[in-house]
C-alpha positions as YAML, in Angstrom:
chain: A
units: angstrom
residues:
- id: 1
  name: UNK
  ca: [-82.30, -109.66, 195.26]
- id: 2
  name: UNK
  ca: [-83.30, -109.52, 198.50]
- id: 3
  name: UNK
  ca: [-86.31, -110.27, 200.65]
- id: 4
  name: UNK
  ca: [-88.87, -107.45, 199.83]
- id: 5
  name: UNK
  ca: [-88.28, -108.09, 196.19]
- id: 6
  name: UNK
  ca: [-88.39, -111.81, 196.75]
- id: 7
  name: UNK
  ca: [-91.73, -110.92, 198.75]
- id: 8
  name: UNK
  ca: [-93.06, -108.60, 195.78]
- id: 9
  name: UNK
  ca: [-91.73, -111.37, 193.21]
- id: 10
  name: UNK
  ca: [-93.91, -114.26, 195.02]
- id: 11
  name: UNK
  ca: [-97.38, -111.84, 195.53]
- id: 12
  name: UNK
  ca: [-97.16, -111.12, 191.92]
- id: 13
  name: UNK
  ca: [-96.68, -114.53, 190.67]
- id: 14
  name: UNK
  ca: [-100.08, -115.54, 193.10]
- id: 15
  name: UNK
  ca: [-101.88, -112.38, 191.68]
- id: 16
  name: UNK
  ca: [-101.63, -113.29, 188.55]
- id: 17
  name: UNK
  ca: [-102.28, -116.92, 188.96]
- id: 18
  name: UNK
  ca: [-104.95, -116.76, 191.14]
- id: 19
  name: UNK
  ca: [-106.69, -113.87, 188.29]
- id: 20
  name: UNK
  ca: [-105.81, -116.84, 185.78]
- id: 21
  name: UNK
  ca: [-107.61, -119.05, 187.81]
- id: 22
  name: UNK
  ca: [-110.56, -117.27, 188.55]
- id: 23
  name: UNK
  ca: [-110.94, -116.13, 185.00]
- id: 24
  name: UNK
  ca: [-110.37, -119.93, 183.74]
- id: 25
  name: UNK
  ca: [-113.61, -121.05, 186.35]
- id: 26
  name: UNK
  ca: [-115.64, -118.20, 185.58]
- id: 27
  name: UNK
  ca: [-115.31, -118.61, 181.72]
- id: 28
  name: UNK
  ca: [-115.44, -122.54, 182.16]
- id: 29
  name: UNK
  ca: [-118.61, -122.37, 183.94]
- id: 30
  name: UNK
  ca: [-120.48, -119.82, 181.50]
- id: 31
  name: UNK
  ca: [-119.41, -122.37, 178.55]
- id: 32
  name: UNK
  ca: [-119.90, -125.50, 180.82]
- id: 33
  name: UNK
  ca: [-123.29, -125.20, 182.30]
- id: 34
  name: UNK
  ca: [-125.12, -124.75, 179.00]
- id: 35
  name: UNK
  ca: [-124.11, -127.96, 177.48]
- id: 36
  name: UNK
  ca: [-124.57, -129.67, 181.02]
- id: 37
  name: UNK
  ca: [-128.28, -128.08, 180.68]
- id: 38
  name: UNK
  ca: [-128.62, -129.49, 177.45]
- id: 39
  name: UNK
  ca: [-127.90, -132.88, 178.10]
- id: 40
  name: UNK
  ca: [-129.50, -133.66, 181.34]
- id: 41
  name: UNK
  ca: [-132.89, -134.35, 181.83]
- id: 42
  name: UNK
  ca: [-135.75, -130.84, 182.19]
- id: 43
  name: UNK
  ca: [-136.24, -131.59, 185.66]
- id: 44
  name: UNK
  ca: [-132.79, -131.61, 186.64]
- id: 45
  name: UNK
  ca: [-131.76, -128.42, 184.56]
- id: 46
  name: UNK
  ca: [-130.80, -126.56, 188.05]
- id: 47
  name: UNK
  ca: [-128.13, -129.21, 188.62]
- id: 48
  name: UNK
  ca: [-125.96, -128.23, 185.15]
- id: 49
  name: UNK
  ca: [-123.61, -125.82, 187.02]
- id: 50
  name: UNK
  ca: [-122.32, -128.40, 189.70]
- id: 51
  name: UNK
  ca: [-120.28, -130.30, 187.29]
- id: 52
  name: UNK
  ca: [-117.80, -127.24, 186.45]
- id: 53
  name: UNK
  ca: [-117.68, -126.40, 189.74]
- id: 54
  name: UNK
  ca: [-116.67, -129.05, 191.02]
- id: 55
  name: UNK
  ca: [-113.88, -129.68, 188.21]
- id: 56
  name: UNK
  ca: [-113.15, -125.89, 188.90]
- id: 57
  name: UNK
  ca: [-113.08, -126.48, 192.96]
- id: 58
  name: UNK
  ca: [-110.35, -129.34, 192.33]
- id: 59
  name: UNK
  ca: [-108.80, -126.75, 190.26]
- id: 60
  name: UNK
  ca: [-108.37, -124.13, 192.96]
- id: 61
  name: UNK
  ca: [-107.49, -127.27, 195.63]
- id: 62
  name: UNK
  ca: [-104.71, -127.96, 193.15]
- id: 63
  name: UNK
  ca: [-103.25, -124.44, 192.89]
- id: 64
  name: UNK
  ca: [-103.56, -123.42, 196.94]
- id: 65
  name: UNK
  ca: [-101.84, -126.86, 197.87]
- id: 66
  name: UNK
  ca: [-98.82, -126.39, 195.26]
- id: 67
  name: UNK
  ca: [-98.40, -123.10, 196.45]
- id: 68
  name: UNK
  ca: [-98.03, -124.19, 200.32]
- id: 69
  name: UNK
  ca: [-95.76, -126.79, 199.39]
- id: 70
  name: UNK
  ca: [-93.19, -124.78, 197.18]
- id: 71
  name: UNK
  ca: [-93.19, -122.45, 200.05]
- id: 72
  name: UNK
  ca: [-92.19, -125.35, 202.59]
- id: 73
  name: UNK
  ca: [-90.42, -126.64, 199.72]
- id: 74
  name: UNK
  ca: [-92.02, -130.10, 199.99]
- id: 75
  name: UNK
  ca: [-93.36, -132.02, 197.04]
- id: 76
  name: UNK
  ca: [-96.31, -134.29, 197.09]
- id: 77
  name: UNK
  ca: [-95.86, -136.97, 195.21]
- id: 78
  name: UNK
  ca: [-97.22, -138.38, 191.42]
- id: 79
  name: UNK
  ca: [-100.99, -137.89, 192.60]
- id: 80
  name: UNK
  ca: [-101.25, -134.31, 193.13]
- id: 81
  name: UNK
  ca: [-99.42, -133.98, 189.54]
- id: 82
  name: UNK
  ca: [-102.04, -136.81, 188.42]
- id: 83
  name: UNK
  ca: [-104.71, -134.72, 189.91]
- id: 84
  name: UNK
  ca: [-103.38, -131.34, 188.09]
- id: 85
  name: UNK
  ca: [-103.40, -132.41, 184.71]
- id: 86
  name: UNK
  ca: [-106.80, -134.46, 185.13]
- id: 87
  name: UNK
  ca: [-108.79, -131.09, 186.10]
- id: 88
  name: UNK
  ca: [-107.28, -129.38, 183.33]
- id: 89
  name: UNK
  ca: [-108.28, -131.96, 180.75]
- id: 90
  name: UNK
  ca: [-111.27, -132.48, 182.44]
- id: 91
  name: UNK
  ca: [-111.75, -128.57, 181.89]
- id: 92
  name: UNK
  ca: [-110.33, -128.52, 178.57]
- id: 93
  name: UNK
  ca: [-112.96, -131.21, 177.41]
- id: 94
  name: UNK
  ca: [-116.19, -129.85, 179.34]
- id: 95
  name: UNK
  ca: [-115.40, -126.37, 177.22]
- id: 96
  name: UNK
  ca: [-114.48, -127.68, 173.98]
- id: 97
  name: UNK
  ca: [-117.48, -130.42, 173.35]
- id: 98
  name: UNK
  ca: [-120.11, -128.50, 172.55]
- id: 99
  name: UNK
  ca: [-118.09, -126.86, 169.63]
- id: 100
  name: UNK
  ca: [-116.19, -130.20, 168.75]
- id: 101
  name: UNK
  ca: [-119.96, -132.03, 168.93]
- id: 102
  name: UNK
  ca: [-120.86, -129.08, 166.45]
- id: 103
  name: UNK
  ca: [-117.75, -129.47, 164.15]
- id: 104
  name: UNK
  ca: [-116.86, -125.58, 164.45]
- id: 105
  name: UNK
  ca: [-112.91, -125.80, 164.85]
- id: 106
  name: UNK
  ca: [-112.62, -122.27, 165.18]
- id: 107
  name: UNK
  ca: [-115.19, -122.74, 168.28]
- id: 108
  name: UNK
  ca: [-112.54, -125.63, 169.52]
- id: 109
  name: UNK
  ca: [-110.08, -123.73, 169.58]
- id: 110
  name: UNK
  ca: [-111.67, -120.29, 171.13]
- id: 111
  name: UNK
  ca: [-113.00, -122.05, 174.13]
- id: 112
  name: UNK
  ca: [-109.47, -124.18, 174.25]
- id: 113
  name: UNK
  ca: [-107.23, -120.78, 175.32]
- id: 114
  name: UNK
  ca: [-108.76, -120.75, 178.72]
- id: 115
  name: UNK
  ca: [-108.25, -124.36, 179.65]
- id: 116
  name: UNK
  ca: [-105.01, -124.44, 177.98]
- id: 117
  name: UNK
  ca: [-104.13, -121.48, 179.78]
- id: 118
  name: UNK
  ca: [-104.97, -122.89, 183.27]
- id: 119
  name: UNK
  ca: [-102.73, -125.97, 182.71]
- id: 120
  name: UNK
  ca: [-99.75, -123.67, 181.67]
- id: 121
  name: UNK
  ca: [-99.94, -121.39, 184.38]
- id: 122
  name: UNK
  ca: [-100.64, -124.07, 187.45]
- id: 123
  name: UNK
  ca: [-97.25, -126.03, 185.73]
- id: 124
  name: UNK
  ca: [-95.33, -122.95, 185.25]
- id: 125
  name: UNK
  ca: [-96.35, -121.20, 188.70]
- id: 126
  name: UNK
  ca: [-95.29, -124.43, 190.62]
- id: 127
  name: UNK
  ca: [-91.95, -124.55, 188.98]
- id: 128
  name: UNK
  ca: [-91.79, -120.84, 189.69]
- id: 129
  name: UNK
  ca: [-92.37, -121.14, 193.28]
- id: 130
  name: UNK
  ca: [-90.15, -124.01, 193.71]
- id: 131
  name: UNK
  ca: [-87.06, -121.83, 192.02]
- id: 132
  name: UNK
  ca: [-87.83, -119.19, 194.35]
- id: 133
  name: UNK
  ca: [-87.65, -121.26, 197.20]
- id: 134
  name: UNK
  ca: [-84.69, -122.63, 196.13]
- id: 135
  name: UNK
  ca: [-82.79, -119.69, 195.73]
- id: 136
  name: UNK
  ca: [-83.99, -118.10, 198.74]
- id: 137
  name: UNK
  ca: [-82.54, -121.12, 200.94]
- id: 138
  name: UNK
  ca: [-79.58, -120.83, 199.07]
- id: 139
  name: UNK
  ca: [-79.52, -116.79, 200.25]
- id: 140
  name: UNK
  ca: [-80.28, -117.75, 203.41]
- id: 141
  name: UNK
  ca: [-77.50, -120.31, 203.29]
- id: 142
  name: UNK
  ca: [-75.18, -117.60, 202.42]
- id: 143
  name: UNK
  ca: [-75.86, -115.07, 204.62]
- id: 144
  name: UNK
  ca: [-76.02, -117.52, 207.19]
- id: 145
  name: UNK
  ca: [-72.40, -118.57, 206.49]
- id: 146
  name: UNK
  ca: [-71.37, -115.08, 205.68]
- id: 147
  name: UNK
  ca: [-72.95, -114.20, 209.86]
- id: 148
  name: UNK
  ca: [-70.54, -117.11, 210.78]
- id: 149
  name: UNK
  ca: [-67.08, -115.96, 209.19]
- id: 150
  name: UNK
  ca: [-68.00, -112.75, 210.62]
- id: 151
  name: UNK
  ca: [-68.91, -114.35, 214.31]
- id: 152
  name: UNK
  ca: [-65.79, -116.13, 213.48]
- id: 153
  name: UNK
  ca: [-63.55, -113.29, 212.67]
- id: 154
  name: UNK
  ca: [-64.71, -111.52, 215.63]
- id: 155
  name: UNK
  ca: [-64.05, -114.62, 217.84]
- id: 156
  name: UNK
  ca: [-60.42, -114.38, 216.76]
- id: 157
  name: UNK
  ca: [-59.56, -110.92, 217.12]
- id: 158
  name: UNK
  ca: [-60.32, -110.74, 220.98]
- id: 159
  name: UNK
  ca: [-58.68, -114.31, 221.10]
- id: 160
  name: UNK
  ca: [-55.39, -112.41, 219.68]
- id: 161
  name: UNK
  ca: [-56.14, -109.05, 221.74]
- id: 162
  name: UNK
  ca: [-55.99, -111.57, 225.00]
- id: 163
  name: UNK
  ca: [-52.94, -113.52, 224.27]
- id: 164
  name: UNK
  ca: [-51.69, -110.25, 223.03]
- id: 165
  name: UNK
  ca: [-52.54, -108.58, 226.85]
- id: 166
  name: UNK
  ca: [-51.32, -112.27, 228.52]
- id: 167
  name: UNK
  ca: [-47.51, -111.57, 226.65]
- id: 168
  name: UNK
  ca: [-47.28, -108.12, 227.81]
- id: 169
  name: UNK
  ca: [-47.97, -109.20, 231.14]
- id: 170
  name: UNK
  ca: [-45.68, -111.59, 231.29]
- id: 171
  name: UNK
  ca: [-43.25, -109.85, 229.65]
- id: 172
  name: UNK
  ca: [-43.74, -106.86, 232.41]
- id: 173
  name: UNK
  ca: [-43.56, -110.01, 235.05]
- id: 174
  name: UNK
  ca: [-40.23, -110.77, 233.88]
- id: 175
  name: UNK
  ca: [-39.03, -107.44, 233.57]
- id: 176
  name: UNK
  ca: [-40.11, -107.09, 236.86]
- id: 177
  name: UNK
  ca: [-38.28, -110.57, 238.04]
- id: 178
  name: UNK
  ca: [-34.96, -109.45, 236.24]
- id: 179
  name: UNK
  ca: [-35.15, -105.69, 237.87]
- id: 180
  name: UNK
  ca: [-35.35, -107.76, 241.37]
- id: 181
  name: UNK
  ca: [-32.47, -110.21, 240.72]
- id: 182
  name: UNK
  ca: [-30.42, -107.36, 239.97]
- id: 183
  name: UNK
  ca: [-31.28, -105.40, 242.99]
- id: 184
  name: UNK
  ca: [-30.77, -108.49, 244.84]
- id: 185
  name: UNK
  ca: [-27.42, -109.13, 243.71]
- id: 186
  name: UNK
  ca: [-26.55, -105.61, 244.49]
- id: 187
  name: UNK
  ca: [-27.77, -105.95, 247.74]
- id: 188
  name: UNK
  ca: [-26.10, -109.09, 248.20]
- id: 189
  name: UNK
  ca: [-22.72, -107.93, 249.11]
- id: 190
  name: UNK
  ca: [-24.95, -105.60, 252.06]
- id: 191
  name: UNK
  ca: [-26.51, -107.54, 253.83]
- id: 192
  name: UNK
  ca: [-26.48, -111.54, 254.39]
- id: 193
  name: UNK
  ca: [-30.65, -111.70, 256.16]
- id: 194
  name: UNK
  ca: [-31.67, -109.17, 252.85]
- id: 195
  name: UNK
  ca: [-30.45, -112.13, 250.40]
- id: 196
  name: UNK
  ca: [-31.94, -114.59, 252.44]
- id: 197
  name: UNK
  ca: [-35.36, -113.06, 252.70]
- id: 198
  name: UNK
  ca: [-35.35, -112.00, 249.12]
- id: 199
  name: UNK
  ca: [-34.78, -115.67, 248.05]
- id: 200
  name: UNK
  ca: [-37.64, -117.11, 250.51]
- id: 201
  name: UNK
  ca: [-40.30, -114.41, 248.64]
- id: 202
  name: UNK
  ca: [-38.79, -115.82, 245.30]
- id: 203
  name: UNK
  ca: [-39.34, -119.21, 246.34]
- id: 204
  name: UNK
  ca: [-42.93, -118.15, 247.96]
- id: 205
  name: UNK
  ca: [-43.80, -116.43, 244.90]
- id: 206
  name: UNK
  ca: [-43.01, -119.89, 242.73]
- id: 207
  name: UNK
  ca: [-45.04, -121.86, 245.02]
- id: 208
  name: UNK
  ca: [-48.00, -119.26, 244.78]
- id: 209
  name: UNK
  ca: [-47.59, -119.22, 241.17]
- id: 210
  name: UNK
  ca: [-47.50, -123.51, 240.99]
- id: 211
  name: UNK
  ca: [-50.54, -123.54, 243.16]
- id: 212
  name: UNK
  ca: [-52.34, -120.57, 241.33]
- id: 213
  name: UNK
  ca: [-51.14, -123.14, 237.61]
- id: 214
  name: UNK
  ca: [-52.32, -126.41, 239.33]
- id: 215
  name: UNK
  ca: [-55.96, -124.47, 240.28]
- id: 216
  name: UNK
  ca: [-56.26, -123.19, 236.94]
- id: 217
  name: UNK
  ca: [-55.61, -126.45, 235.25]
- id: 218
  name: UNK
  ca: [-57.78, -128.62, 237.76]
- id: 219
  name: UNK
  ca: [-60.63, -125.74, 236.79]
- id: 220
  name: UNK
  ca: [-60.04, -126.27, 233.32]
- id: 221
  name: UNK
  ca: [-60.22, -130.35, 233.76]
- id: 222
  name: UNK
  ca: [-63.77, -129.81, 235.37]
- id: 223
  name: UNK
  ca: [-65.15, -127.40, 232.96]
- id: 224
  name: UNK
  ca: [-64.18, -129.83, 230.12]
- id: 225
  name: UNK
  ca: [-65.70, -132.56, 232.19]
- id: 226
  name: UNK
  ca: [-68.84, -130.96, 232.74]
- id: 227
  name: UNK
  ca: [-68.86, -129.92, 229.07]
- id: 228
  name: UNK
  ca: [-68.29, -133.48, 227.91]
- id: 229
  name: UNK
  ca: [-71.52, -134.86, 230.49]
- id: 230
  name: UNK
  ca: [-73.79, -132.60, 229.48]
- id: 231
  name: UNK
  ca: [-72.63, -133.16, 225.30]
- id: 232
  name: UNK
  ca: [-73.68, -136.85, 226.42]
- id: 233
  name: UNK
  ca: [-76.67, -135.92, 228.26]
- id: 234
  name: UNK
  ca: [-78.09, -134.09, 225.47]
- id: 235
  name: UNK
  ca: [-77.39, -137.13, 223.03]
- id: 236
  name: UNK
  ca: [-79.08, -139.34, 224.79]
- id: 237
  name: UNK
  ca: [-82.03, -136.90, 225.19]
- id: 238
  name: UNK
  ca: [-81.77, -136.40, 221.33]
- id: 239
  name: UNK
  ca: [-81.91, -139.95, 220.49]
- id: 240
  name: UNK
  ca: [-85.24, -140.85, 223.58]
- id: 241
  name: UNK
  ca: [-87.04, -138.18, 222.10]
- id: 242
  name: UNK
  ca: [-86.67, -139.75, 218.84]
- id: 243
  name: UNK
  ca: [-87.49, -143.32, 219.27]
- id: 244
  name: UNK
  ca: [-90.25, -142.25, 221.07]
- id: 245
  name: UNK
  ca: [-91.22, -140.08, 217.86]
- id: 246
  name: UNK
  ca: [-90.97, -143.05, 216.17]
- id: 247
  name: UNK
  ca: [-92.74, -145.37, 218.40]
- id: 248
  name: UNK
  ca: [-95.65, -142.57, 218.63]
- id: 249
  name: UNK
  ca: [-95.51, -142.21, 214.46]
- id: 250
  name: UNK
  ca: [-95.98, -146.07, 214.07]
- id: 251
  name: UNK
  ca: [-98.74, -146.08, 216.74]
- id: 252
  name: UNK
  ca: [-100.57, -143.53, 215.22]
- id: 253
  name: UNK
  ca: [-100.34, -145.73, 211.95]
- id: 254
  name: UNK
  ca: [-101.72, -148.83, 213.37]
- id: 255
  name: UNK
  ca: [-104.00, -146.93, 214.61]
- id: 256
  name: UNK
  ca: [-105.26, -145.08, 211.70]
- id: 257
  name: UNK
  ca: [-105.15, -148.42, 209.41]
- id: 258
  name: UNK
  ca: [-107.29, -149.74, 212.29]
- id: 259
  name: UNK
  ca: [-109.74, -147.63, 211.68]
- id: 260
  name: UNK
  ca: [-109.80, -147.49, 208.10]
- id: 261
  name: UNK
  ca: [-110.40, -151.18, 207.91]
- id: 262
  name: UNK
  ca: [-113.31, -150.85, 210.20]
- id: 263
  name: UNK
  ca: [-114.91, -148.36, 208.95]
- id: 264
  name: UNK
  ca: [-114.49, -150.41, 205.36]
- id: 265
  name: UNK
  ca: [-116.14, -153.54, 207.02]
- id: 266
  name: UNK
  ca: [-118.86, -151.35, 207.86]
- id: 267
  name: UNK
  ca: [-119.37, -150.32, 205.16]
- id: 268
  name: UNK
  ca: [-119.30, -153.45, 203.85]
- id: 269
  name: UNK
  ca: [-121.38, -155.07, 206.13]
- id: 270
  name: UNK
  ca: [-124.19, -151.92, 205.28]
- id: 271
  name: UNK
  ca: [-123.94, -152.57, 201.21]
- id: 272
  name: UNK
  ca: [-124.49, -156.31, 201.68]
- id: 273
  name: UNK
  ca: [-128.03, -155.81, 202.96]
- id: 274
  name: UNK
  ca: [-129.27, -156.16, 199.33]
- id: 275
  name: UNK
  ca: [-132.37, -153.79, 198.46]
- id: 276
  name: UNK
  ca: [-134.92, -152.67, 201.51]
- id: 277
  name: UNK
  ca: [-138.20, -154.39, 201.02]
- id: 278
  name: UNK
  ca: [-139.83, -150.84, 202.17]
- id: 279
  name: UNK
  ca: [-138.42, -147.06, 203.55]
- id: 280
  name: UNK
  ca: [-136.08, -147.86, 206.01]
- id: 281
  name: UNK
  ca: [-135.61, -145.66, 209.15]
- id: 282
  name: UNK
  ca: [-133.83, -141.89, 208.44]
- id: 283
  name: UNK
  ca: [-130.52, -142.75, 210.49]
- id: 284
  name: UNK
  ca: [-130.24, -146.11, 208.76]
- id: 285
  name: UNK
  ca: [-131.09, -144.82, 205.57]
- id: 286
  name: UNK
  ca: [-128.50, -142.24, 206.18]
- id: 287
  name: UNK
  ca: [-125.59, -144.71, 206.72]
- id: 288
  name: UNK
  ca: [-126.35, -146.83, 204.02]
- id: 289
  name: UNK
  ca: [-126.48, -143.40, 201.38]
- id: 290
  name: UNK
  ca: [-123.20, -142.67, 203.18]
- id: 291
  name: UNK
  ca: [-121.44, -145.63, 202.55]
- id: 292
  name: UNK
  ca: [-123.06, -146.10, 199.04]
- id: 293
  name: UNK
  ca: [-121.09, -142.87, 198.06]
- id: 294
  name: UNK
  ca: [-117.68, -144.30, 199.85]
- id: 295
  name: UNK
  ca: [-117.85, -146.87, 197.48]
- id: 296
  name: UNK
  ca: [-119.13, -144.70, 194.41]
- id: 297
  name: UNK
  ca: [-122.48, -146.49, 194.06]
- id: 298
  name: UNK
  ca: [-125.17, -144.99, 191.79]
- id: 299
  name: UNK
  ca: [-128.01, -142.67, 193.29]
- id: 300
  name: UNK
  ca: [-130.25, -145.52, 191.93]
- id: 301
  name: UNK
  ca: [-128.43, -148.26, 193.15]
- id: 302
  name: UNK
  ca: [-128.25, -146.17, 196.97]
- id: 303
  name: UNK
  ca: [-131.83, -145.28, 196.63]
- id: 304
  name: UNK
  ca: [-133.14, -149.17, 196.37]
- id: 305
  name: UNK
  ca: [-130.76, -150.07, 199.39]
- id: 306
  name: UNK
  ca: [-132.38, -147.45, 201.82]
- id: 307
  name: UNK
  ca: [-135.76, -147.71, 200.14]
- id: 308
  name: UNK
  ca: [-135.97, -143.71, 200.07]
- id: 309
  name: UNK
  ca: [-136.44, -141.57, 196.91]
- id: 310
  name: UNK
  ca: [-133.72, -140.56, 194.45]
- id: 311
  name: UNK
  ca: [-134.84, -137.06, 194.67]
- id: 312
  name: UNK
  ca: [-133.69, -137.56, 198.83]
- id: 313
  name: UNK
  ca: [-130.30, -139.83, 197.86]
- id: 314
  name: UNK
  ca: [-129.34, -137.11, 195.49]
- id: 315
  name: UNK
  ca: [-129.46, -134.32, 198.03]
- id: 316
  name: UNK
  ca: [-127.38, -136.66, 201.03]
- id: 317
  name: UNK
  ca: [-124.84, -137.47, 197.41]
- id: 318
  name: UNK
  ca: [-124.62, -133.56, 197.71]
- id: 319
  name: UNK
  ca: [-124.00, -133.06, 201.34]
- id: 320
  name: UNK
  ca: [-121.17, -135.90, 201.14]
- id: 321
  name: UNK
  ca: [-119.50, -133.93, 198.05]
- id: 322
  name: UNK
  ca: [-120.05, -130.35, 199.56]
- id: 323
  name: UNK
  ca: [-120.60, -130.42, 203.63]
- id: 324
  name: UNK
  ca: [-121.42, -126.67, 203.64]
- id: 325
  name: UNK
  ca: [-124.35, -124.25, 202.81]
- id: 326
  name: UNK
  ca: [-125.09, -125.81, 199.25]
- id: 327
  name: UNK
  ca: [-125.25, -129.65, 200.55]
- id: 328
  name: UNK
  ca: [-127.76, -128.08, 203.23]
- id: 329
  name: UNK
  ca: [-129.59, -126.53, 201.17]
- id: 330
  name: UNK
  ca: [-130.28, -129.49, 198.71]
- id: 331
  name: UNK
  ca: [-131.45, -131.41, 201.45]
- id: 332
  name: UNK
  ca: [-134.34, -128.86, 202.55]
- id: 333
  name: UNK
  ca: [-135.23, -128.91, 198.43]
- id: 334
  name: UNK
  ca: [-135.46, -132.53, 198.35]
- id: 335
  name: UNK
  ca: [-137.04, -132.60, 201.32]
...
């Protein structure tokens, strides 16, 4: 298979898990929200859709992380598997109690396929992903080694072409050196000085060819020299830039576990007050509600340590769970 398929494989598998999905909220939230509606109090009526979609909103959290992380072939740990199956019971439950409350098993086990369904698909489209990602880094693996015999291959044939080329120059070069000896021996009976000078460009030829051996090999010693310092070089680089990785890593950690424990004293320190004899002031009253709902308070139990109404602590509750448009526009309700 290769990569368009693998491509064509993957969108398909997110199509149709991300239909599943949005099916699974859409249907959990029609059956959800009138059962919230019926037990919660008249006043609050408006608020019986927030509970599925919140469950369904850890739903989708669930699916777009797993996805990332089969594609970067990572794995997150026990929690995110904890955190999986929790949202799907949790879903499961919210959409079978009203017929389960009512005794109607049929109704159990209508409003039980799209729950059910949802837990299947986000285990089965995680183990999906991760198989594909296996497999491709195993093709990638291959071709990669395949690319390297080949590299390889090619490496060797021009290494044979040049010793081939080196022989049949030096087998010309002693050709060449036999065809003048046997001139030279002809011509030795001739002429005393043409012997002589032949032998002193034989012996000046050796010398050239000594020097031109001893240049080549001192060139050779260098280049393996230089090769070797700069092999060492870049270890050492290698191994600075990773113990200052690590030293930055456990800095960052100190830090972070820093803050955290300040910003638990605080909150701390905040909760301790006890109840406000009267309406404290907005900005305190704000970090009070906002560590309140760090430490999963009550609205009550906020509401008598800033003095403030619930009506006002439940709308700040629902800017901490959802910072965007629908936490704002609580607040302006309440308000």
């Amino acid at each position: 298979m290769n990569s368009v398929q693998t491509r064509s494989a993957e969108r398909a598998l997110s199509g149709g898990t991300w239909l599943i999905v949005c099916g699974a909220m859409l249907y959990s939230i029609l059956t959800v929200t009138p059962l919230m509606a019926a037990h919660t109090a008249e006043a609050w009526d408006w608020t019986a859709p927030i509970l599925p979609l919140v469950v369904d909103a850890a739903v989708v959290i669930v699916v777009k992380l797993d996805d990332v992380l089969a594609r970067l072939g990572g794995h997150g740990g026990r929690w995110p598997v904890v955190l999986r199956w929790m949202t799907g019971l949790m879903t499961l439950a919210l959409n079978t109690a009203d017929s389960a409350l009512k005794k109607d098993l049929v109704g159990v086990a209508v409003h039980a396929v799209a729950p059910l369904l949802l837990i299947v698909t986000a285990e089965t489209s995680l183990a999906y992903r991760r198989a594909i990602a296996a497999a491709v880094a195993v093709a990638e693996e291959r071709q990669r080694a395949e690319r390297e015999r080949r590299e390889q291959a090619v490496r060797e044939r021009e290494e044979a072409a040049r010793r081939q080329a080196r022989e049949e120059r030096e087998h010309a070069a002693q050709l060449e050196r036999e065809q003048r000896e046997h001139e030279a021996a002809l011509a030795r009976e001739q002429a005393e000085r043409e012997e002589r000078r032949w032998r002193e460009e034989r012996e000046r030829e050796a010398v050239r060819e000594a020097a031109e051996r001893a240049e080549r090999e001192r060139r050779e010693r260098e280049r393996e020299q230089r090769e070797q310092e700069r092999e060492r070089a870049e270890r050492e680089a290698t191994a600075r830039l990773a113990r200052e990785r690590a030293e930055q890593q456990a800095r960052e950690r100190r830090e972070h576990q820093e803050r955290e424990q300040r910003a638990e004293r605080e909150r701390a320190a905040l909760l301790a007050r006890g109840p406000a004899n009267g309406k404290l002031p907005e900005d305190d009253a704000r970090q009070i509600v906002a560590a309140a709902f760090g430490a999963e308070l009550s609205v009550r139990s906020a509401a008598e340590l800033c003095g403030w109404s619930v009506g006002w602590v439940s709308a700040r509750y629902a800017e901490h769970r959802d910072p965007g448009a629908g936490g704002a526009s609580l607040a302006i309700a309440s308000n």
